[in-house]
Coordinates of C-alpha atoms and ligand atoms in Angstrom, one line a residue:
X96 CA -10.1 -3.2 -4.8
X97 CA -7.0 -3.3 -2.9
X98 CA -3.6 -2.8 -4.8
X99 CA -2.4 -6.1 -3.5
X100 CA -4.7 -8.1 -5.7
X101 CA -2.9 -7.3 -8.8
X102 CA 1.2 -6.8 -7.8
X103 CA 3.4 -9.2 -5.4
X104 CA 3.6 -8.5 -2.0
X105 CA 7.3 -8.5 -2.2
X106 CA 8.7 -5.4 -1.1
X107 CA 12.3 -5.2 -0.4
X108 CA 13.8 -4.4 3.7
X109 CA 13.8 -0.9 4.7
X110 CA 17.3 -1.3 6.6
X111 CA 21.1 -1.2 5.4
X112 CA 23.4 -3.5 5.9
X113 CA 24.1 -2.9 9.6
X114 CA 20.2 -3.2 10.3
X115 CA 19.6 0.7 9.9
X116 CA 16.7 1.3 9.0
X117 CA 15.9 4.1 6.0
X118 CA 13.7 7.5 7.6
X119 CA 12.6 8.2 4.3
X120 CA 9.2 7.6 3.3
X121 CA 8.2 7.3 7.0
X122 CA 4.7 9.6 7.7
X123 CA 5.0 12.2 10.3
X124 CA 3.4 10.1 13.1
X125 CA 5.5 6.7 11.8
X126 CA 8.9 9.1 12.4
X127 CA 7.3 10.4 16.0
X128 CA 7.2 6.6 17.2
X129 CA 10.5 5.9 15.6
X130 CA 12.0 8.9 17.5
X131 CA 10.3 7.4 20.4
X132 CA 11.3 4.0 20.1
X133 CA 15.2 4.9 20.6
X134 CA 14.5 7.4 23.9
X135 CA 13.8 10.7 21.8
X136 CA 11.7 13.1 22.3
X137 CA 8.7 13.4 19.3
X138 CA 9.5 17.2 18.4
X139 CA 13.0 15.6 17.3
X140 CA 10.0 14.4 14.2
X141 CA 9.8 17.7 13.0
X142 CA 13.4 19.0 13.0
X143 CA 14.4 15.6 11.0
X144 CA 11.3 16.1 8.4
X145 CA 12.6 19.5 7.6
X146 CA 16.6 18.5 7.2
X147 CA 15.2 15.7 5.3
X148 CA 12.2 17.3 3.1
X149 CA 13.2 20.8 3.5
X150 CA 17.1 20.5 3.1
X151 CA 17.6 17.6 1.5
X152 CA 20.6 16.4 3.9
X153 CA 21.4 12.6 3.8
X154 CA 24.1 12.9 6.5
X155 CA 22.5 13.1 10.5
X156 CA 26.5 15.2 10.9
X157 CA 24.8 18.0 8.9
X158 CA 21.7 18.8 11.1
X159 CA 23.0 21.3 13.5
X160 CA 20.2 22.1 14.9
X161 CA 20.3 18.6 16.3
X162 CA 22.2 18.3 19.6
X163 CA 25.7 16.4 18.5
X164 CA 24.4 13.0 21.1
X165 CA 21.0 13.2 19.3
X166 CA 22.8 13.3 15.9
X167 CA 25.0 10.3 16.6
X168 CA 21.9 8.2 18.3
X169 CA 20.3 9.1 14.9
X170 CA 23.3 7.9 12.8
X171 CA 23.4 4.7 14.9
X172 CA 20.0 3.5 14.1
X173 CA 19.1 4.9 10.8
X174 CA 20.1 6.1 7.1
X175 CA 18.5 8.4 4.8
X176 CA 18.8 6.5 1.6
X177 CA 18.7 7.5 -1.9
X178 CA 18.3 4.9 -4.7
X179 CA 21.6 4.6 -6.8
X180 CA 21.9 6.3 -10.2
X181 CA 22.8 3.3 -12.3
X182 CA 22.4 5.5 -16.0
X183 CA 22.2 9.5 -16.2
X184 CA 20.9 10.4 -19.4
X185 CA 20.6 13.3 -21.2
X186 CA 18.6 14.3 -24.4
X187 CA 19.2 16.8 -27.1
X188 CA 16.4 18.9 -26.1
X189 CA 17.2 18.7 -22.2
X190 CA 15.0 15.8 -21.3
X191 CA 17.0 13.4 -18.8
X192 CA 16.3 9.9 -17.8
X193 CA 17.4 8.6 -14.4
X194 CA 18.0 4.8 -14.5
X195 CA 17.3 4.0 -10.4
X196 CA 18.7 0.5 -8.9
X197 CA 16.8 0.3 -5.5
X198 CA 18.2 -2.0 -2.8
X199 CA 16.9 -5.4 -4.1
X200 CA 18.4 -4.8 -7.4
X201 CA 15.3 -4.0 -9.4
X202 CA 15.4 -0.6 -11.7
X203 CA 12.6 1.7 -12.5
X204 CA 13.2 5.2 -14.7
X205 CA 12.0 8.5 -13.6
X206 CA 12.0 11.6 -16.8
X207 CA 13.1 15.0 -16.0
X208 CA 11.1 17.5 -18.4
X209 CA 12.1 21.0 -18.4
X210 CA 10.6 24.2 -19.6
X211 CA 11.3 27.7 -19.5
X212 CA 10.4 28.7 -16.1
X213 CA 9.0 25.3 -14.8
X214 CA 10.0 21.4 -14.8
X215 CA 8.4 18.4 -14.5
X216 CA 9.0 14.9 -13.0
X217 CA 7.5 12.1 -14.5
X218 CA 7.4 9.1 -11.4
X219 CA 7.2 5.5 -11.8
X220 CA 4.9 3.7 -9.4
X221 CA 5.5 -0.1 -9.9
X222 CA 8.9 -2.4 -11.4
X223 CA 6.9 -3.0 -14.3
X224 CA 3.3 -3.5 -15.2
X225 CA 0.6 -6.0 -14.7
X226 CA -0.9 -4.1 -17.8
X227 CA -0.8 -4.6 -21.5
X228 CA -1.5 -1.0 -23.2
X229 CA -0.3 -2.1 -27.0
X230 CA 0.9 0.6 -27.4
X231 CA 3.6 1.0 -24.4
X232 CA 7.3 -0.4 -24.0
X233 CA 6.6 -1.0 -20.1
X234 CA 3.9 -3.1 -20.9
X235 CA 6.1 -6.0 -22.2
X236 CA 7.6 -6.3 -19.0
X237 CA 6.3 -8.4 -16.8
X238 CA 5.1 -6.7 -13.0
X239 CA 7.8 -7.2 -10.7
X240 CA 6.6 -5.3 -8.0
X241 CA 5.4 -2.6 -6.3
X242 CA 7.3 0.4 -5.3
X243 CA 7.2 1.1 -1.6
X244 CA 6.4 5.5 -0.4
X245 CA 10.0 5.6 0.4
X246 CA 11.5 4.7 -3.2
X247 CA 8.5 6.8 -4.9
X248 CA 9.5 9.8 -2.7
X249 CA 13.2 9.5 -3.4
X250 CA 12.5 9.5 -7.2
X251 CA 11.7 13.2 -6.1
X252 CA 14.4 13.7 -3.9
X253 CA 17.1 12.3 -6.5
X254 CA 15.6 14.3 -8.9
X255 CA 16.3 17.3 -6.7
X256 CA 19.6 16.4 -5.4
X257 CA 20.6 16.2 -9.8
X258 CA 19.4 19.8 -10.3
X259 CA 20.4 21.2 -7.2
X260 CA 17.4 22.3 -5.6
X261 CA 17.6 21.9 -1.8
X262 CA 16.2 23.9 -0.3
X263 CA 13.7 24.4 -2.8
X264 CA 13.6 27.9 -4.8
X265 CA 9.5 29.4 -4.0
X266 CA 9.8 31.1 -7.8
X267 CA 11.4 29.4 -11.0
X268 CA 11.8 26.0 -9.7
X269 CA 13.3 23.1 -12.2
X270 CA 11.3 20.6 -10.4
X271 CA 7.6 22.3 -10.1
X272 CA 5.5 19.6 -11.3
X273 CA 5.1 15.6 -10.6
X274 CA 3.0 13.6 -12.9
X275 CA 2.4 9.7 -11.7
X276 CA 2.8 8.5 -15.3
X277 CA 6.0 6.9 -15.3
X278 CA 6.3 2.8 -15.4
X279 CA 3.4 0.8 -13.5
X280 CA -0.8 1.9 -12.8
X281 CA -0.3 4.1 -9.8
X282 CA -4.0 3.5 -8.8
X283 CA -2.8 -0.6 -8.4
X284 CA -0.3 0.5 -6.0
X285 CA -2.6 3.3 -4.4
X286 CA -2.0 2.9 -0.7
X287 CA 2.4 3.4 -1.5
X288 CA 1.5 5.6 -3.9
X289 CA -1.1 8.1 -1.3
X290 CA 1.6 7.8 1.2
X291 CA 4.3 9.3 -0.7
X292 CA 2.0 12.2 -2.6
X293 CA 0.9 13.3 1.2
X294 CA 4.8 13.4 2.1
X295 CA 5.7 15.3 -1.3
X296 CA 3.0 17.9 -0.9
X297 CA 3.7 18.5 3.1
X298 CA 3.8 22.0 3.1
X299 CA 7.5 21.8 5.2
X300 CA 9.1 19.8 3.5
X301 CA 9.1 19.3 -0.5
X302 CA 6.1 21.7 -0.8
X303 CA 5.1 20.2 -4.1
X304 CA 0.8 21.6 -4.2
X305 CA -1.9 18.9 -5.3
X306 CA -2.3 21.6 -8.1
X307 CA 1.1 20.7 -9.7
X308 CA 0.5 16.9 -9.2
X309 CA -1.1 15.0 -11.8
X310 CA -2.0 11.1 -11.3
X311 CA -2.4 9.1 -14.3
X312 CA -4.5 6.4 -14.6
X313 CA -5.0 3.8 -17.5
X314 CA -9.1 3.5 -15.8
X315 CA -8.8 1.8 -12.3
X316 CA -12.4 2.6 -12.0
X317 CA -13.2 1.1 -8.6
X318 CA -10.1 3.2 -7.3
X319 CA -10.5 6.8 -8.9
X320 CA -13.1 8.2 -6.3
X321 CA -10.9 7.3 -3.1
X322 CA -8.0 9.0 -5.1
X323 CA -9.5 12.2 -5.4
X324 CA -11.6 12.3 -2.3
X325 CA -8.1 11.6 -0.5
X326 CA -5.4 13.3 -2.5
X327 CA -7.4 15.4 -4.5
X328 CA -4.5 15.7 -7.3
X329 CA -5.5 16.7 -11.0
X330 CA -6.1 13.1 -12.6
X331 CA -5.3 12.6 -15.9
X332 CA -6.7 9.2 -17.9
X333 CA -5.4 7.2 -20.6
X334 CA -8.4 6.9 -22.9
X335 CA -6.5 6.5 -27.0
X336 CA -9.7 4.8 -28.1
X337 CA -13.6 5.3 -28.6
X338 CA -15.7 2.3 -28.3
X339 CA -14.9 -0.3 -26.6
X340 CA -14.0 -2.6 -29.4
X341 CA -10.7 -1.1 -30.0
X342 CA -10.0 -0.1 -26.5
X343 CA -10.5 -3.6 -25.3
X344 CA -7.6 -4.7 -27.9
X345 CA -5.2 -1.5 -27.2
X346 CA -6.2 -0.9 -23.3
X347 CA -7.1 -4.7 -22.0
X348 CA -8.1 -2.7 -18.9
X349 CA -11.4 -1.6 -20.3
X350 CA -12.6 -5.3 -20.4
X351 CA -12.8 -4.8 -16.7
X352 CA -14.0 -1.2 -17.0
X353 CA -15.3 -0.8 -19.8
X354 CA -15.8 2.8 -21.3
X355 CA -19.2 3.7 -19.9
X356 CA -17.9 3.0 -16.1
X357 CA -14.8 5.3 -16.6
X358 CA -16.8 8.1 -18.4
X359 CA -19.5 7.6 -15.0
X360 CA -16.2 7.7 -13.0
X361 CA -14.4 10.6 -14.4
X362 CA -18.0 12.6 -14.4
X363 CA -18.1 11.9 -11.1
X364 CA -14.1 12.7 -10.0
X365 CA -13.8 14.6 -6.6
X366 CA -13.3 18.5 -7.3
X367 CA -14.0 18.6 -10.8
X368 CA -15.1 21.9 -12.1
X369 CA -14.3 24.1 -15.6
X370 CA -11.5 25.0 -13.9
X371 CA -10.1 21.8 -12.5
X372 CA -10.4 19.7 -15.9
X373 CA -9.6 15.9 -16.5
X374 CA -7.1 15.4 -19.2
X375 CA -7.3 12.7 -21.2
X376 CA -4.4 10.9 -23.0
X377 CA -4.9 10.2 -26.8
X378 CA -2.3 8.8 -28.7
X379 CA -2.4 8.9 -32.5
X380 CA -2.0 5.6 -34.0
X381 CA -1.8 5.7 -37.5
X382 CA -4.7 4.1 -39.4
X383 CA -6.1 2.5 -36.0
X384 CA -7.5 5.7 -33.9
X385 CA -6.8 8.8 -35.7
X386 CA -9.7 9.4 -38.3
X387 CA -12.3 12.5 -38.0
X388 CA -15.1 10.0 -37.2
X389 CA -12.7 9.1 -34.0
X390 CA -12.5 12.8 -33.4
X391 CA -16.2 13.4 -33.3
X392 CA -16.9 10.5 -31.6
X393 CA -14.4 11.6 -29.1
X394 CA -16.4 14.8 -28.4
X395 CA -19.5 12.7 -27.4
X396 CA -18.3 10.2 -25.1
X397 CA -16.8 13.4 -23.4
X398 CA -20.2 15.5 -23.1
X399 CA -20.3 16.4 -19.3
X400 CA -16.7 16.0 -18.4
X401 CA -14.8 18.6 -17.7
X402 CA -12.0 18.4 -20.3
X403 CA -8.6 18.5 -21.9
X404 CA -7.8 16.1 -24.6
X405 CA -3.5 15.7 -25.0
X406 CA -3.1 14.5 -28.1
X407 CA 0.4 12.4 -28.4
X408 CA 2.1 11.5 -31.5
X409 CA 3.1 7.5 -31.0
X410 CA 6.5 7.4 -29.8
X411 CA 8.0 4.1 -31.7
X412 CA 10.4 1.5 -29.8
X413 CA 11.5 -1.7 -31.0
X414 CA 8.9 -4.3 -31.5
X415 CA 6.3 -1.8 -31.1
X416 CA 3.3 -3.0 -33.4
X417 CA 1.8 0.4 -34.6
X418 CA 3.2 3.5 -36.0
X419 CA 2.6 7.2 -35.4
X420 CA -0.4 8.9 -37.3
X421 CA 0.6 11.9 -39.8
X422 CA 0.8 14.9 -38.9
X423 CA -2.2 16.0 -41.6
X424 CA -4.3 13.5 -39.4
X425 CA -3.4 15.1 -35.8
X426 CA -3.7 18.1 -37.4
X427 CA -7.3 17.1 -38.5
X428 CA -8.3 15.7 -35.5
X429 CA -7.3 18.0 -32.8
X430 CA -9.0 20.5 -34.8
X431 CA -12.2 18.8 -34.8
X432 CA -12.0 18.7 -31.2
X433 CA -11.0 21.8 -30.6
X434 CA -14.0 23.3 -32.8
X435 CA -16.1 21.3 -30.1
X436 CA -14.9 23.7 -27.2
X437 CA -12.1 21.1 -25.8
X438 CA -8.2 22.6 -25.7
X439 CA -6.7 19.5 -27.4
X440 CA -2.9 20.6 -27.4
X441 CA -0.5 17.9 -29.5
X442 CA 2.0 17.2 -26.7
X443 CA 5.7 18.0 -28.5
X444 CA 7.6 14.5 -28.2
X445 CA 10.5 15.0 -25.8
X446 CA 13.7 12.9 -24.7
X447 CA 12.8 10.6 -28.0
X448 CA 16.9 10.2 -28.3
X449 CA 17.1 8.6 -24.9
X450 CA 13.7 6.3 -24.8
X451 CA 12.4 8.8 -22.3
X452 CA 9.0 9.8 -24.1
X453 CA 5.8 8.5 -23.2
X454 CA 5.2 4.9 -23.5
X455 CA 8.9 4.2 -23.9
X456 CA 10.1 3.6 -20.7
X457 CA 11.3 -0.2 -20.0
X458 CA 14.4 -0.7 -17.8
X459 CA 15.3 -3.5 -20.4
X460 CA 17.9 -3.5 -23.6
X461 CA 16.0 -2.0 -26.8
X462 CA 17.6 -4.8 -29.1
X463 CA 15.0 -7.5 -29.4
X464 CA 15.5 -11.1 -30.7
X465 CA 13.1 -13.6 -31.8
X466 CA 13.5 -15.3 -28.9
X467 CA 12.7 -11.9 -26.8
X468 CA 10.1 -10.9 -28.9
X469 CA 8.1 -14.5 -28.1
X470 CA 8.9 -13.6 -24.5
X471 CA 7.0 -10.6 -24.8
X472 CA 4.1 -12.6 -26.7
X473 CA 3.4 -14.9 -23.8
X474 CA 4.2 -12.3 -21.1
X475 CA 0.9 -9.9 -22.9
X476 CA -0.5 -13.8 -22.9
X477 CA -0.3 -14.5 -19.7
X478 CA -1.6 -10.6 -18.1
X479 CA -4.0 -10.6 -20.4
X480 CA -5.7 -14.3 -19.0
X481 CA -4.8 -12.6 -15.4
X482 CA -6.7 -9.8 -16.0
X483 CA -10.0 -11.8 -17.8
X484 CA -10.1 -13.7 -14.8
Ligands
SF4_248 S1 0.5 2.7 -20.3 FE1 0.8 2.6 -18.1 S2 -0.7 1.1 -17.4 FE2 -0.5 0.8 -19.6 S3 1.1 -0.9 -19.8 FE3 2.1 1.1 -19.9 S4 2.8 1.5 -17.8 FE4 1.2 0.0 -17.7

């Protein structure tokens, strides 16, 4: 499957407004031709990957280890861009939601969650989502496109640049740990997506290890071998239902891939081992998921798999057509689970106060009318026949 299949081409020009073009993004041999390419030497690749990755500098007057003629060549030609903050916010409980214009005008979110002695980034992949997972905000917009390596890297970078991390701490970090699992299917948009995960976990530059990087996937069966032969990341999967009756109507995916495909797929992920688990999502939808016969029946379908079941209270948003299980019924279910030998934590809802937990993310307003609200109808409409066909 190629990720073009399923998202417009579309992706907007790499240069500013004088024609210079952006170094970020760029792989180590792409920045040795551009160094070329204006009369440099290629070891002039390295010292800019380490200003750029390892310092974080966005201005070619900072790099002093760069001769001052080489600098001002550099500044002639090119920029090191940063998408523009358009909305910084910040929860009760520390979560913060970065609302990202990039240069064609279209926003994505990245989520900022931290911990005692650790943070995490969650990254969107795509403007939107060709998807229709019932149960998520994003998945009422309609795909826009796909995000090119450089504006998936420089979620990372802005994200460091906000908490003041360059150069990167080695102990303590605020930004430790990526997951893939903000707006869009990362594995739809794999080839963008592999290009900026190798630049992110170059070991002299933003030094983030494969270990601390978790791809999420809502099932893109066809795509989930090449991702962990290639990247090797921890892969986490979106799996909230049982049989494929119910996952057909919350995930449309698994009429594609239906469940016995991705349960052959994850059994079969790159790397797997008792120590290198799969987590799988769950969310708890009252009344539709969450009963002890779900539980038990999740502990089948897993026999073989390495792994960790998250279990995730629904986060509600306007519209949303389901509401979040008791917590009696999580309570229930995760120990069923867990009497079956799987950790099943109950992820603790953060950045609810901003629209920053799971499944909430939409660039959109949150106040729907009618008239919105049938929007949304024929957008699901309208995937939903894309993906049948
Ligand atoms: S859960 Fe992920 S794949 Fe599903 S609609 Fe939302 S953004 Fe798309």
């Amino acid at each position: 499957m190629s990720a073009s299949n399923h998202a417009s081409a579309f992706v907007p020009p790499a240069t500013d407004a004088d024609g210079r073009k952006n170094l970020v993004g760029l792989s180590r041999e792409e920045l040795e031709g551009e160094m070329l390419s204006i009369g440099l030497e290629k070891f002039r690749a390295r010292q800019l990957w380490h200003w750029i990755y390892h310092r974080g500098s966005t201005d070619f007057a900072e790099m002093t280890t760069l001769a001052k003629p080489v600098r001002e060549k550099l500044a002639d030609a090119y920029i090191v861009a940063r998408p523009t903050v358009v909305k910084d916010l910040k929860s009760a409980d520390g979560t913060r939601k970065w609302l990202l214009r990039m240069p064609d005008g279209q926003e994505v979110e990245s989520v900022h969650i931290p911990e005692e002695d650790r943070g995490t980034l969650c990254v969107s992949s795509q403007v939107g989502c060709t998807l229709t997972c019932r149960f998520c905000h994003t998945g009422t917009q309609r795909l826009v496109r796909n995000l090119d390596s450089a504006e998936i890297v420089a979620q990372v970078m802005l994200a460091r640049d906000m908490l003041g991390e360059w150069p990167a701490p080695p102990d303590g970090r605020m930004l430790s740990n990526i997951v893939m699992m903000g707006m869009g299917e990362p594995l739809f948009n794999y080839d963008n997506v592999a290009k900026a995960l190798k630049i992110v976990m170059d070991g002299d530059g933003i030094s983030i290890s494969k270990r601390r990087i978790t791809l999420s996937t809502s099932g893109v069966v066809p795509m989930m071998e090449r991702c962990g032969q290639e990247l090797n990341v921890n892969l986490a999967v979106s799996l909230h239902a049982v049989t494929d009756e119910l996952r057909d109507i919350i995930m449309p995916i698994n009429r594609k891939y239906p469940l016995r495909e991705l349960m052959d797929a994850c059994r079969n992920y790159p790397g797997l081992s008792n120590a290198r688990r799969i987590t799988f999502e769950y969310v708890m939808l009252k009344g539709i998921n969450d009963t002890p016969a779900d539980a038990r029946a999740l502990v089948k379908l897993l026999e073989g798999v390495p792994a960790k079941i998250n279990l995730i209270p629904f986060n509600e948003w306007p519209g949303a057509p389901y509401e979040r299980s008791t917590a009696k019924a999580i309570q229930v279910f995760g120990d069923i689970v867990n009497n079956a030998g799987y950790a099943s934590p109950v992820r603790t809802p953060r950045g609810e106060d901003i629209m920053a937990a799971c499944g909430q993310l939409k660039s959109a307003s949150l106040r729907l009318t009618a008239a919105e609200r049938a929007a949304i109808a024929n957008v699901i409409a309208e995937k939903d026949a894309a993906l049948a066909s």
